[in-house]
Short mmCIF file of C-alpha atoms and ligand atoms in Angstrom, two decimals:
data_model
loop_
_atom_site.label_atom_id
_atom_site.label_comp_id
_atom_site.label_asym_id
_atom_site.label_seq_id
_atom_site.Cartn_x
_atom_site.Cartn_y
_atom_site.Cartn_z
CA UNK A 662 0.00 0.00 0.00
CA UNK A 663 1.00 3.41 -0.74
CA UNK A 664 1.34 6.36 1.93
CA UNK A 665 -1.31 7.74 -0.25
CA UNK A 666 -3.61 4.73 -0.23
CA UNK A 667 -2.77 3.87 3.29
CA UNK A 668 -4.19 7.50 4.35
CA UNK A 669 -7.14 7.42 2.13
CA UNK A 670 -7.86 3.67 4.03
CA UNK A 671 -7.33 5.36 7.66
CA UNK A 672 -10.13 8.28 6.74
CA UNK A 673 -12.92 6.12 6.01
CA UNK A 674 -14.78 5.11 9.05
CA UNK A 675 -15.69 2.18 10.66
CA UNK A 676 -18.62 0.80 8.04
CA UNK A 677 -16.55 2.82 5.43
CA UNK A 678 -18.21 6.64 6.29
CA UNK A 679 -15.86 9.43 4.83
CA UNK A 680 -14.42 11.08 7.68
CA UNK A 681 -15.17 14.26 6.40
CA UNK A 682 -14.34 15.96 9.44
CA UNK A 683 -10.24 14.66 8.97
CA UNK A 684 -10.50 16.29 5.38
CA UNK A 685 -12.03 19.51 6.77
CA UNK A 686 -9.41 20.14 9.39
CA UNK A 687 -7.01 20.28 6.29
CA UNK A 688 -9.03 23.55 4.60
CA UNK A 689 -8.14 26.76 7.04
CA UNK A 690 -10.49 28.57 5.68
CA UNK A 691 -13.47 26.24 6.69
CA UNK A 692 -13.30 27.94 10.19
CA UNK A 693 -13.30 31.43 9.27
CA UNK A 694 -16.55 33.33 10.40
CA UNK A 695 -18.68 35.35 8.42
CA UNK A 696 -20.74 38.35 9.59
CA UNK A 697 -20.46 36.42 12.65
CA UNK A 698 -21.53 33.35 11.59
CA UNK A 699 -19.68 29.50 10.65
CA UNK A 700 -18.92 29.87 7.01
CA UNK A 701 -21.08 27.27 4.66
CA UNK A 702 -18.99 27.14 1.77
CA UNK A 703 -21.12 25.76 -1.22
CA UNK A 704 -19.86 27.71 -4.19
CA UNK A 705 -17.59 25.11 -5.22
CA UNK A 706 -18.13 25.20 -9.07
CA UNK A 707 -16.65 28.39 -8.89
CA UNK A 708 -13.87 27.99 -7.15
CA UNK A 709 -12.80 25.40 -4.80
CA UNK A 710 -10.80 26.15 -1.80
CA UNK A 711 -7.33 25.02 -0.83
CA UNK A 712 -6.26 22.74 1.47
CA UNK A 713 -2.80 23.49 3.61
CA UNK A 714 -1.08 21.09 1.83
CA UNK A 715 -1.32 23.42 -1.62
CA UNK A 716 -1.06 26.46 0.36
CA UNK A 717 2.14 25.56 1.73
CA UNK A 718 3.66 23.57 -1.35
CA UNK A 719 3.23 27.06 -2.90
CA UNK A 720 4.65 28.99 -0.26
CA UNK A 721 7.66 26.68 0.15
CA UNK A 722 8.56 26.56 -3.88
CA UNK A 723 8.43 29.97 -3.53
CA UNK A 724 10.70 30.76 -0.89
CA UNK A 725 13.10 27.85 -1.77
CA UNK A 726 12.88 26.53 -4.97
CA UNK A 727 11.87 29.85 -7.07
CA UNK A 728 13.52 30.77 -10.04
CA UNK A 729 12.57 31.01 -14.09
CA UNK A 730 12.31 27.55 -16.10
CA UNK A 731 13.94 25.88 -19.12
CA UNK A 732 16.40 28.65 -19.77
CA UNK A 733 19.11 28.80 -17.19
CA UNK A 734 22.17 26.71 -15.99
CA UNK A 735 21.92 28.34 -12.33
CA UNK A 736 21.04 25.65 -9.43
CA UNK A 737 17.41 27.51 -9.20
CA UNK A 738 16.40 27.11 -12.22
CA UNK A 739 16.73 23.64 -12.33
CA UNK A 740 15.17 23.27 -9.81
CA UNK A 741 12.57 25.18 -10.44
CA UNK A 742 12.27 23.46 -13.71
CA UNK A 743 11.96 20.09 -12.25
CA UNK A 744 9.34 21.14 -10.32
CA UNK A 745 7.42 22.22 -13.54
CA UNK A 746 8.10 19.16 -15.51
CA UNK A 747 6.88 17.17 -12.21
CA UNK A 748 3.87 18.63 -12.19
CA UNK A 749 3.28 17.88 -16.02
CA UNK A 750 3.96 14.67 -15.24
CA UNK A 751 1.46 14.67 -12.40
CA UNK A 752 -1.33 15.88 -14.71
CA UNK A 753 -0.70 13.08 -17.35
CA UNK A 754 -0.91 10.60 -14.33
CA UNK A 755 -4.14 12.14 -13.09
CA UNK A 756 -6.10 12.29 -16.68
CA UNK A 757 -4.33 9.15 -17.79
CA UNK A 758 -3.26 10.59 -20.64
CA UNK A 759 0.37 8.71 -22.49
CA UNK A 760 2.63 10.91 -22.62
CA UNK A 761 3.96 14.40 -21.05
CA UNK A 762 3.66 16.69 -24.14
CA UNK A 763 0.17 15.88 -24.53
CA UNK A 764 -0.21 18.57 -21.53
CA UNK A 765 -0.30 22.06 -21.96
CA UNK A 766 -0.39 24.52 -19.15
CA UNK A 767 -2.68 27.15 -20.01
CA UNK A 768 -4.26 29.88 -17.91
CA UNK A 769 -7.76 27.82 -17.18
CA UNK A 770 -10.80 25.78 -19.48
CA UNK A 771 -11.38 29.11 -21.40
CA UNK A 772 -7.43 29.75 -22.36
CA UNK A 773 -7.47 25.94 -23.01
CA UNK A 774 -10.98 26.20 -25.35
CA UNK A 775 -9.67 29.47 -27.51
CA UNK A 776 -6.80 28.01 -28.11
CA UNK A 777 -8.03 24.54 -29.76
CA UNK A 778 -10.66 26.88 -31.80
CA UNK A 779 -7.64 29.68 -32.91
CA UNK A 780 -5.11 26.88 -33.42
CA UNK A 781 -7.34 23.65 -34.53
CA UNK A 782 -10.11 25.76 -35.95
CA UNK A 783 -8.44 27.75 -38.09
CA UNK A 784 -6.23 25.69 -39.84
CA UNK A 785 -8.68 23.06 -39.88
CA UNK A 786 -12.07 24.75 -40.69
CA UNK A 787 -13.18 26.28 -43.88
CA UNK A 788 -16.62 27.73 -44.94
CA UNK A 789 -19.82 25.86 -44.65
CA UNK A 790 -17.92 23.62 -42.30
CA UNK A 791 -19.90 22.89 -39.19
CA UNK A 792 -19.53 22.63 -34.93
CA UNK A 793 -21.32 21.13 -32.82
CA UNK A 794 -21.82 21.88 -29.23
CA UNK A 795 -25.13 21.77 -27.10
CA UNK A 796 -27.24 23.82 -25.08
CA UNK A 797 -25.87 23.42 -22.02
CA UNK A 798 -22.44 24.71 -22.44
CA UNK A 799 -20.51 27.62 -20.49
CA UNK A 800 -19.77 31.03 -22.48
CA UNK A 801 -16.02 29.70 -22.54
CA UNK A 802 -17.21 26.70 -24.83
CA UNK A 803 -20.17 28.84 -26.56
CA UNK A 804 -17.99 32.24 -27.51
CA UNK A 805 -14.50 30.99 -28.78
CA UNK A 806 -16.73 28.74 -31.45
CA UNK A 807 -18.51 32.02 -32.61
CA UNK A 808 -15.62 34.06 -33.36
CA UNK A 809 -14.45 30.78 -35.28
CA UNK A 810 -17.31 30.59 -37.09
CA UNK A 811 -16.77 34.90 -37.60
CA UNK A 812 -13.28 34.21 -38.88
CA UNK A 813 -14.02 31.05 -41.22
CA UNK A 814 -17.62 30.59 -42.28
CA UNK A 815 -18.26 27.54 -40.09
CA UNK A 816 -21.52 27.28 -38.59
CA UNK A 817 -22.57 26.83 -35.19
CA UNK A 818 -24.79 23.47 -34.13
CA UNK A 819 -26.16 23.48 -31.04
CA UNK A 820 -28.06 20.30 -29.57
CA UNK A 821 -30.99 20.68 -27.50
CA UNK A 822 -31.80 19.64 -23.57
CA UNK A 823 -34.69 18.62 -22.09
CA UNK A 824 -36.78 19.51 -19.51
CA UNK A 825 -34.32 17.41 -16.79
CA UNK A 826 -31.06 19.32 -18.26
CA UNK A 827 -30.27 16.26 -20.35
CA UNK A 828 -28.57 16.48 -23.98
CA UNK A 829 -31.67 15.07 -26.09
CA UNK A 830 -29.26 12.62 -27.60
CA UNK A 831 -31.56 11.62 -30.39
CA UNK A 832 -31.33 15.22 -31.44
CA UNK A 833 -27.56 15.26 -31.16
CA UNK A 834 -27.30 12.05 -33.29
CA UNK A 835 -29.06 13.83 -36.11
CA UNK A 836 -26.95 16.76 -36.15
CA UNK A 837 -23.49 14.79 -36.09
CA UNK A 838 -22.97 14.48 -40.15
CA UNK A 839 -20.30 14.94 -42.54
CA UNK A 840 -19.69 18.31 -42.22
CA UNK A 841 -19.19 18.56 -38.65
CA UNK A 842 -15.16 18.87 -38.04
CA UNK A 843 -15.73 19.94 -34.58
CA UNK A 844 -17.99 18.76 -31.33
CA UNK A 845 -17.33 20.43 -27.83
CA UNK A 846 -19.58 19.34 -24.93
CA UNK A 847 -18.76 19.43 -21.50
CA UNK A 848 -18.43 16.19 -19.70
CA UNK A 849 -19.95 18.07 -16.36
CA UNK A 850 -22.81 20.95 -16.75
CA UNK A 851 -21.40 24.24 -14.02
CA UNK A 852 -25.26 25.53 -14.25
CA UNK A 853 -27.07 22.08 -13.85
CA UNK A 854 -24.61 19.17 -12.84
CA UNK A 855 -25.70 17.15 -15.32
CA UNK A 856 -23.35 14.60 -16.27
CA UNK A 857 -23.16 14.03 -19.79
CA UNK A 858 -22.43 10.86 -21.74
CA UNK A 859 -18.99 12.27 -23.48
CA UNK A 860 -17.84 8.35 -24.41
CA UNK A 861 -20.95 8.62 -26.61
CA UNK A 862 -20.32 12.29 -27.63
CA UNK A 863 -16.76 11.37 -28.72
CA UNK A 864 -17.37 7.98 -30.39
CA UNK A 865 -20.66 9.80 -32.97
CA UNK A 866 -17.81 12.51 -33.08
CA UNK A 867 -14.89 10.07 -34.59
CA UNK A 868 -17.64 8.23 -36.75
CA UNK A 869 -17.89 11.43 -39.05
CA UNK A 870 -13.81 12.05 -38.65
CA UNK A 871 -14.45 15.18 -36.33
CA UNK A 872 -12.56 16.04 -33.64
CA UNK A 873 -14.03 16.24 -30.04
CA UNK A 874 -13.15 18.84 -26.88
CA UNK A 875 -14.41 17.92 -23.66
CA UNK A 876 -14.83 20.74 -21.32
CA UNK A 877 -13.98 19.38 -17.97
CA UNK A 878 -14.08 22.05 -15.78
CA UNK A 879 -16.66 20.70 -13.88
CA UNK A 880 -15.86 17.06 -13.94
CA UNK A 881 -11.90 17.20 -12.80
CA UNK A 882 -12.80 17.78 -9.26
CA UNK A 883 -15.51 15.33 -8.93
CA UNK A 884 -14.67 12.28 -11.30
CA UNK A 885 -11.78 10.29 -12.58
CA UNK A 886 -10.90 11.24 -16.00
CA UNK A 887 -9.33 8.96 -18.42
CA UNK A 888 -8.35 10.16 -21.79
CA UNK A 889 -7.70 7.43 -23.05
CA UNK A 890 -10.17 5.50 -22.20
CA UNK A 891 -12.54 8.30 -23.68
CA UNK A 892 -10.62 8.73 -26.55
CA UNK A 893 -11.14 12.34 -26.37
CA UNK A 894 -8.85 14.33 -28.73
CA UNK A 895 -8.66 17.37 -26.26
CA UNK A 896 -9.69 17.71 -22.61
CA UNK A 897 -9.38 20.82 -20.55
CA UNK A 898 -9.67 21.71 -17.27
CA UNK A 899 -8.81 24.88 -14.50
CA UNK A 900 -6.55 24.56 -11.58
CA UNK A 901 -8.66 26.44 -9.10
CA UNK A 902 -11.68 24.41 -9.23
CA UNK A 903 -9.44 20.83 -8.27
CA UNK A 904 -8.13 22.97 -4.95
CA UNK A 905 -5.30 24.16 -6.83
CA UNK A 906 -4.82 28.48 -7.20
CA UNK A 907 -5.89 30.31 -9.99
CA UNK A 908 -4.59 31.79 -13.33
CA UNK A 909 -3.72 28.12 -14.50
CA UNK A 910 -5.05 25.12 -16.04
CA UNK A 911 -4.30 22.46 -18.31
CA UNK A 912 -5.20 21.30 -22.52
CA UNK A 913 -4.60 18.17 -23.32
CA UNK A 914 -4.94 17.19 -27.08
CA UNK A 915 -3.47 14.10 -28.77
CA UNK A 916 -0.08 14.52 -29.99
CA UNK A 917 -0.69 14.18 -33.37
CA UNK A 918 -2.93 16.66 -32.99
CA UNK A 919 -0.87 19.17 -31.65
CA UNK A 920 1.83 18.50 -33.89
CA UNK A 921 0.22 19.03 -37.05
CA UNK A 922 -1.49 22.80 -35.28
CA UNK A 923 0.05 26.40 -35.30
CA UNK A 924 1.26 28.21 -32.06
CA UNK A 925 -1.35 30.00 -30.31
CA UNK A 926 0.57 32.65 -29.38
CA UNK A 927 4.23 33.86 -30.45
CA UNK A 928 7.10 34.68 -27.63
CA UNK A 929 9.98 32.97 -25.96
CA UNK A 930 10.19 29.50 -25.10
CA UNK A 931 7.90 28.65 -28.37
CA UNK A 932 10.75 29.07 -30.42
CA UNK A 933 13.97 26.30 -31.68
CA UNK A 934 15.22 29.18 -33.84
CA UNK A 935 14.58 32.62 -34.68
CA UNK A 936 16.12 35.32 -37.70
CA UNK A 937 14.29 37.94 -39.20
CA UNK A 938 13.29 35.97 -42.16
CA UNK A 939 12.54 32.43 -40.64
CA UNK A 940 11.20 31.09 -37.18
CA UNK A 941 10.94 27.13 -36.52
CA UNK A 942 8.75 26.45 -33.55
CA UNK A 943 9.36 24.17 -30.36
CA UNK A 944 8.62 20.49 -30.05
CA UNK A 945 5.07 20.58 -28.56
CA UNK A 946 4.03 20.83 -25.25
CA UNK A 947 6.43 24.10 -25.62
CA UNK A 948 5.00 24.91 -28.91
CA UNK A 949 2.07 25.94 -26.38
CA UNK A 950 3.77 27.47 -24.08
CA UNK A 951 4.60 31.16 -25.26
CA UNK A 952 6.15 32.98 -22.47
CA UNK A 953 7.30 32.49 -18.80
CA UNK A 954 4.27 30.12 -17.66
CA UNK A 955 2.50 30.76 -14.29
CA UNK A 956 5.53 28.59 -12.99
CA UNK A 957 4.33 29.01 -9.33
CA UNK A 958 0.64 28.32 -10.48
CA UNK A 959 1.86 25.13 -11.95
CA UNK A 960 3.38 23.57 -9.04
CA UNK A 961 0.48 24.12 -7.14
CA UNK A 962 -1.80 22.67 -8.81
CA UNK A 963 0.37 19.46 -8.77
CA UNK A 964 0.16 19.83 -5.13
CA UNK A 965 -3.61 19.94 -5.56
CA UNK A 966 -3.30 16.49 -7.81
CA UNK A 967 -1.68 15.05 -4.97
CA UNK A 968 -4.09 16.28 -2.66
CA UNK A 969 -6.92 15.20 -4.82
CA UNK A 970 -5.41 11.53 -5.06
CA UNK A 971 -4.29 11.25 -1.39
CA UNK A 972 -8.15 11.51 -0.97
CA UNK A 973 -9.07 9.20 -3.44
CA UNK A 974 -11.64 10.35 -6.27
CA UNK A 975 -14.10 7.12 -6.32
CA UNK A 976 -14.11 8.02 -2.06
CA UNK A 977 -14.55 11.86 -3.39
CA UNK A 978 -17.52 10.54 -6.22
CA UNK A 979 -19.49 8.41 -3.60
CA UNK A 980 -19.64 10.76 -0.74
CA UNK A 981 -20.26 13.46 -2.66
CA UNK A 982 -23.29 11.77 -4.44
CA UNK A 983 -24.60 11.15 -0.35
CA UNK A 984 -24.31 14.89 -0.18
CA UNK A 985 -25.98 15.77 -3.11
CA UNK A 986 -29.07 12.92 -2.77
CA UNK A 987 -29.76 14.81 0.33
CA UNK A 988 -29.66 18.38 -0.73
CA UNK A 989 -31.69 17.41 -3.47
CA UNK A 990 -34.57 15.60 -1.19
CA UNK A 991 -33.93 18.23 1.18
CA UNK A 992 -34.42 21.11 -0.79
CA UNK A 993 -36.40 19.82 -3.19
CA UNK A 994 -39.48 19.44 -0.08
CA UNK A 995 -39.47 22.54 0.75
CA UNK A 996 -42.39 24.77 -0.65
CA UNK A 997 -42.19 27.16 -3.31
CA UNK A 998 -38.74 25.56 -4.51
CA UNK A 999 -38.02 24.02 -7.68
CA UNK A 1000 -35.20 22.40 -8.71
CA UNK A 1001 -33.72 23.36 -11.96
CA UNK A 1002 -31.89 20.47 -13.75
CA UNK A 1003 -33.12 17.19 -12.77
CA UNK A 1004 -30.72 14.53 -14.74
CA UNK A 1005 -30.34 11.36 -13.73
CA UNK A 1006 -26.81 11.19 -13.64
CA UNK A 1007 -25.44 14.39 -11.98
CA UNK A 1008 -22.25 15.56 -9.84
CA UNK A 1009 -22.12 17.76 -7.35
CA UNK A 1010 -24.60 20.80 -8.20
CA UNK A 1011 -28.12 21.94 -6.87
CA UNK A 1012 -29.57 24.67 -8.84
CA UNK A 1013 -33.39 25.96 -7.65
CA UNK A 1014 -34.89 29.26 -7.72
CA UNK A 1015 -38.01 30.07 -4.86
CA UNK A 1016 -41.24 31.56 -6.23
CA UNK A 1017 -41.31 34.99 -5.95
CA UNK A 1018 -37.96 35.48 -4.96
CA UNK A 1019 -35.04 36.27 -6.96
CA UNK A 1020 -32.02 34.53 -6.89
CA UNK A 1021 -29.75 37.24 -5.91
CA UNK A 1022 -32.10 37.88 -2.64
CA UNK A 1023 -31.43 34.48 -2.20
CA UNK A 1024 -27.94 34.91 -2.23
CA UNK A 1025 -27.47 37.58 -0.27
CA UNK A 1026 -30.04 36.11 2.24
CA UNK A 1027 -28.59 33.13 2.70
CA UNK A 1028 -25.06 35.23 3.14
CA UNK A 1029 -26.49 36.81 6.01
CA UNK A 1030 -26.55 33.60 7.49
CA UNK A 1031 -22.47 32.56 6.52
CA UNK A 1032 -23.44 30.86 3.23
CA UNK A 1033 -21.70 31.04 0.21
CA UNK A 1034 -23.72 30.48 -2.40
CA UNK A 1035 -23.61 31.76 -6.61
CA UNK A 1036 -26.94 33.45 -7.79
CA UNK A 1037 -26.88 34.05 -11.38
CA UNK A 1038 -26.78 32.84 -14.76
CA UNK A 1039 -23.69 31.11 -14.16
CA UNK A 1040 -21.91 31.99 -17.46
CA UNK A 1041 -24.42 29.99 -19.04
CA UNK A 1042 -27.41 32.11 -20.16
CA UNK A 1043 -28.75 29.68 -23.07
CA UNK A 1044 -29.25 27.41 -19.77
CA UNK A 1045 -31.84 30.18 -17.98
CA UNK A 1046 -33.58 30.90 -21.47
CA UNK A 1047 -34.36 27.08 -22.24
CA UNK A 1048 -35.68 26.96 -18.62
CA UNK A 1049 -37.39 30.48 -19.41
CA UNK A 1050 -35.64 31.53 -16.09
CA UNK A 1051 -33.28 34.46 -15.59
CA UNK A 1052 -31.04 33.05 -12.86
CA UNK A 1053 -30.82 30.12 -10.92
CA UNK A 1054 -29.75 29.96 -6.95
CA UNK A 1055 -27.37 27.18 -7.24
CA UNK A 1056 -25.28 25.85 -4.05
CA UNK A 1057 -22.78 23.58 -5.20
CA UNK A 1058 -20.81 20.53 -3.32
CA UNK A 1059 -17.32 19.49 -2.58
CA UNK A 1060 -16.29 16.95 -0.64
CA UNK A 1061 -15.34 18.84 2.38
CA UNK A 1062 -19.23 19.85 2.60
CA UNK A 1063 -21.83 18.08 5.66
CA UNK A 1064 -25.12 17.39 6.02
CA UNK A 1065 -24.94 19.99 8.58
CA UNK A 1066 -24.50 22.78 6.21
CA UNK A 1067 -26.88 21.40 3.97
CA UNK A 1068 -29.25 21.23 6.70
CA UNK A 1069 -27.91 24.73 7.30
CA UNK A 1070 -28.74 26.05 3.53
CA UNK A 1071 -32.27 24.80 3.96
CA UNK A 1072 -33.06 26.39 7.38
CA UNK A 1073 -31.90 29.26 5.40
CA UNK A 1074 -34.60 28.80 2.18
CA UNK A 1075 -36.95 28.52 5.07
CA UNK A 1076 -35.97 32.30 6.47
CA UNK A 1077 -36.15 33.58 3.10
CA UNK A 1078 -39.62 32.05 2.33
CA UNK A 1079 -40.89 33.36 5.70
CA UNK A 1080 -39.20 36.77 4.87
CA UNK A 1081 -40.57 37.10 1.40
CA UNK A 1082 -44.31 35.41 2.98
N1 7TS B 1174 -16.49 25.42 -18.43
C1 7TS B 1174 -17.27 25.13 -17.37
C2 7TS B 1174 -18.20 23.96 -17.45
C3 7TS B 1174 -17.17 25.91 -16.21
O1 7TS B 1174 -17.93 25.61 -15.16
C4 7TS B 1174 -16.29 27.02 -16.19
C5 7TS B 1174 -16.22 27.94 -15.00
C6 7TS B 1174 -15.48 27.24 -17.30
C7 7TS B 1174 -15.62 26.44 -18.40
C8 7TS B 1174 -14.47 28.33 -17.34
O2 7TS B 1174 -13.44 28.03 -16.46
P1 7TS B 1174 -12.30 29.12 -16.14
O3 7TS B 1174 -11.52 28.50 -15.04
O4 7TS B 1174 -11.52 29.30 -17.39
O5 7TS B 1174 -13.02 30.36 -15.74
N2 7TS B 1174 -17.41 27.99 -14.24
C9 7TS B 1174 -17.73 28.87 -13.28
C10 7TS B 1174 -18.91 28.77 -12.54
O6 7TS B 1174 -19.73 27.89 -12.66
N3 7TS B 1174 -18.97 29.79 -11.67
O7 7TS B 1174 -17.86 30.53 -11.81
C11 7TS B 1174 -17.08 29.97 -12.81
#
């Protein structure tokens, strides 16, 4: 048994309970009050928080192991440099993916998305050509297809949901055909939590020779992703949502792929050779990479991997899925509250509005009270108009989240309904 494994074993509880309250005590930020209150924390699809163990690994590469990658001889950088590669290494491990320089460290999901459409799209896409996505995507994987589709005279698909927040996959078969070179769906919905069948999406995808993105900024922190096993051609996901800081995040795309695409972006590192008249390009990841990287941001968010997998993501899948079959009976009881997105497959996310209160008087409510929750349209306004709704109250789980808070959240609703009579 690993050290990893062997903790993971010692946190479950007798009859195999999580121990959530071990995992808690490693979040500092759990105990902070607000306005006097416990803080709830339940706006995890925004941003997760960090556990001690990032916090410090960051801390400590910065005072002791900082210095600028891949270009010097000094001690530092090397150092520094190893620490970098490690963590690329890390990510390949954690998205079972082959090989290192099929990872790209990019500044999140939406640096990762605009660069597949700039890069892929358009050297790949010509008039007439079309993409397919669906109607539950974020802006990030809605917006970068557009200004394709501006710049080349491909068109814009868009599969339709149904009244659970499912993709209507009848309706997605039909609009897979010969011209589709692209099809981006995300493999977890921020606004819903729907998860959606992306070993489907991908296979229809390949049948027609198109390539497929998965958007997994909502799925890296809650399930194990395998590549591979997908067979998706590029996967992205953000840093800050798997307990890791912000202003980083990973692509990864087949090697092939990424090979045969243009830079995104021109600058140091990118380069083998440079004159005035001629430029040849780095060996790919680097290709990618224009620039000194977010080299701090980087280690972290291997520290966050490690965190992530000293847990144990099939212990992270099934408590969380505990946690969110209560919320949803929990919530879902009380009067004058609807649940919006009702899938049968979904990962941590409860979205609901109250009647006749908006959403952002439920947030601000329920902050009254120490919880953190997002009211909005969640970067995903086609979402609210298919649902006819302008924002959603949506509370959302990780795996350092209790019944207690839930139970907290819905004592909350209960205020707000008596408030609002
Ligand atoms: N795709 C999905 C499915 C997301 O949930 C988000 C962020 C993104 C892409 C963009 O990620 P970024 O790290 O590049 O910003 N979602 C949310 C959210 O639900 N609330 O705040 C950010």
């Amino acid at each position: 048994m690993t050290a990893q494994s062997v903790r993971a074993a010692s946190a479950m509880l007798d009859g195999g309970a999580f121990d959530v309250e071990r995992y808690r005590a490693d979040f500092p930020i759990l105990t902070t009050q607000v306005r006097g209150k416990e803080l709830v924390y339940l706006d995890n699809a925004a941003s997760a928080q960090k556990p001690r163990q990032v916090i410090d690994a960051i801390a400590e590469f910065d005072r002791a192991s900082y210095a600028n990658i891949h270009r010097g001889v000094h001690h530092l950088s090397q150092v520094a440099t190893k620490a970098y590669e490690g963590a690329r290494d890390k990510v390949r491990a954690f998205m079972n993916a082959e090989q290192d320089r099929e990872i790209i460290f990019v500044r999140g999901t939406t640096e990762a998305i605009n660069l597949v459409a700039s890069s892929y799209g358009r050297a790949n896409l010509q008039a007439g050509d079309e993409i397919l996505i669906t109607h539950l995507e974020h802006h990030s994987n809605i917006v970068p297809w557009q200004i394709l589709c501006q710049q080349t005279g491909a068109v814009l698909k868009v599969a339709p949901i149904s009244d659970e927040g499912e993709i209507v996959m009848d309706e997605f078969k039909k609009l897979v055909g010969k011209k589709t070179k692209i099809v981006a769906v995300n493999h977890v919905s921020n606004a819903l939590g729907t998860i959606n069948p992306v070993d489907e999406i991908i296979a229809l995808a390949h049948e027609v020779g198109a390539v497929a993105l998965i958007d997994g900024a909502q799925s890296a922190p809650h399930l194990a992703i395998d590549v591979r096993a997908l067979d998706a051609d590029f996967y992205a996901f953000s840093s800050h949502k798997i307990f890791g800081p912000t202003g980083v995040g990973v692509l990864y795309g087949k090697a092939a792929l990424l090979e045969a695409m243009p830079p995104y972006q021109g600058g140091g590192d990118m380069i083998s050779y440079v004159t005035f008249e001629e430029t040849r390009y780095n060996r790919i990841p680097y290709k990618f990479e224009a620039g000194t990287p977010n080299i701090t941001g980087v280690v972290g968010m291997g520290a966050a991997i490690d965190y992530i997998q000293s847990v144990g993501l099939d212990a992270i899948g099934a408590y969380e899925h505990e946690l969110l079959e209560y919320a949803t009976e929990r919530v879902g009881a009380v009067e004058g509250v609807r649940l919006v997105g009702t899938a049968a497959k979904k990962a941590g996310v409860l979205s609901f509005v109250i009647d006749g209160v908006h959403p952002h008087d439920v947030g601000t409510i329920l902050d009254q009270a120490g919880i953190a929750i997002r009211a909005g349209h969640h970067c995903a306004q086609p979402v609210m108009d298919r649902f006819g709704i302008p924002a959603t109250a949506r509370a959302s789980f990780a795996f350092y989240n209790t019944k207690a808070e839930i139970d907290a959240l819905v004592d909350g609703i209960h205020q707000i309904r008596k408030v609002f009579g």
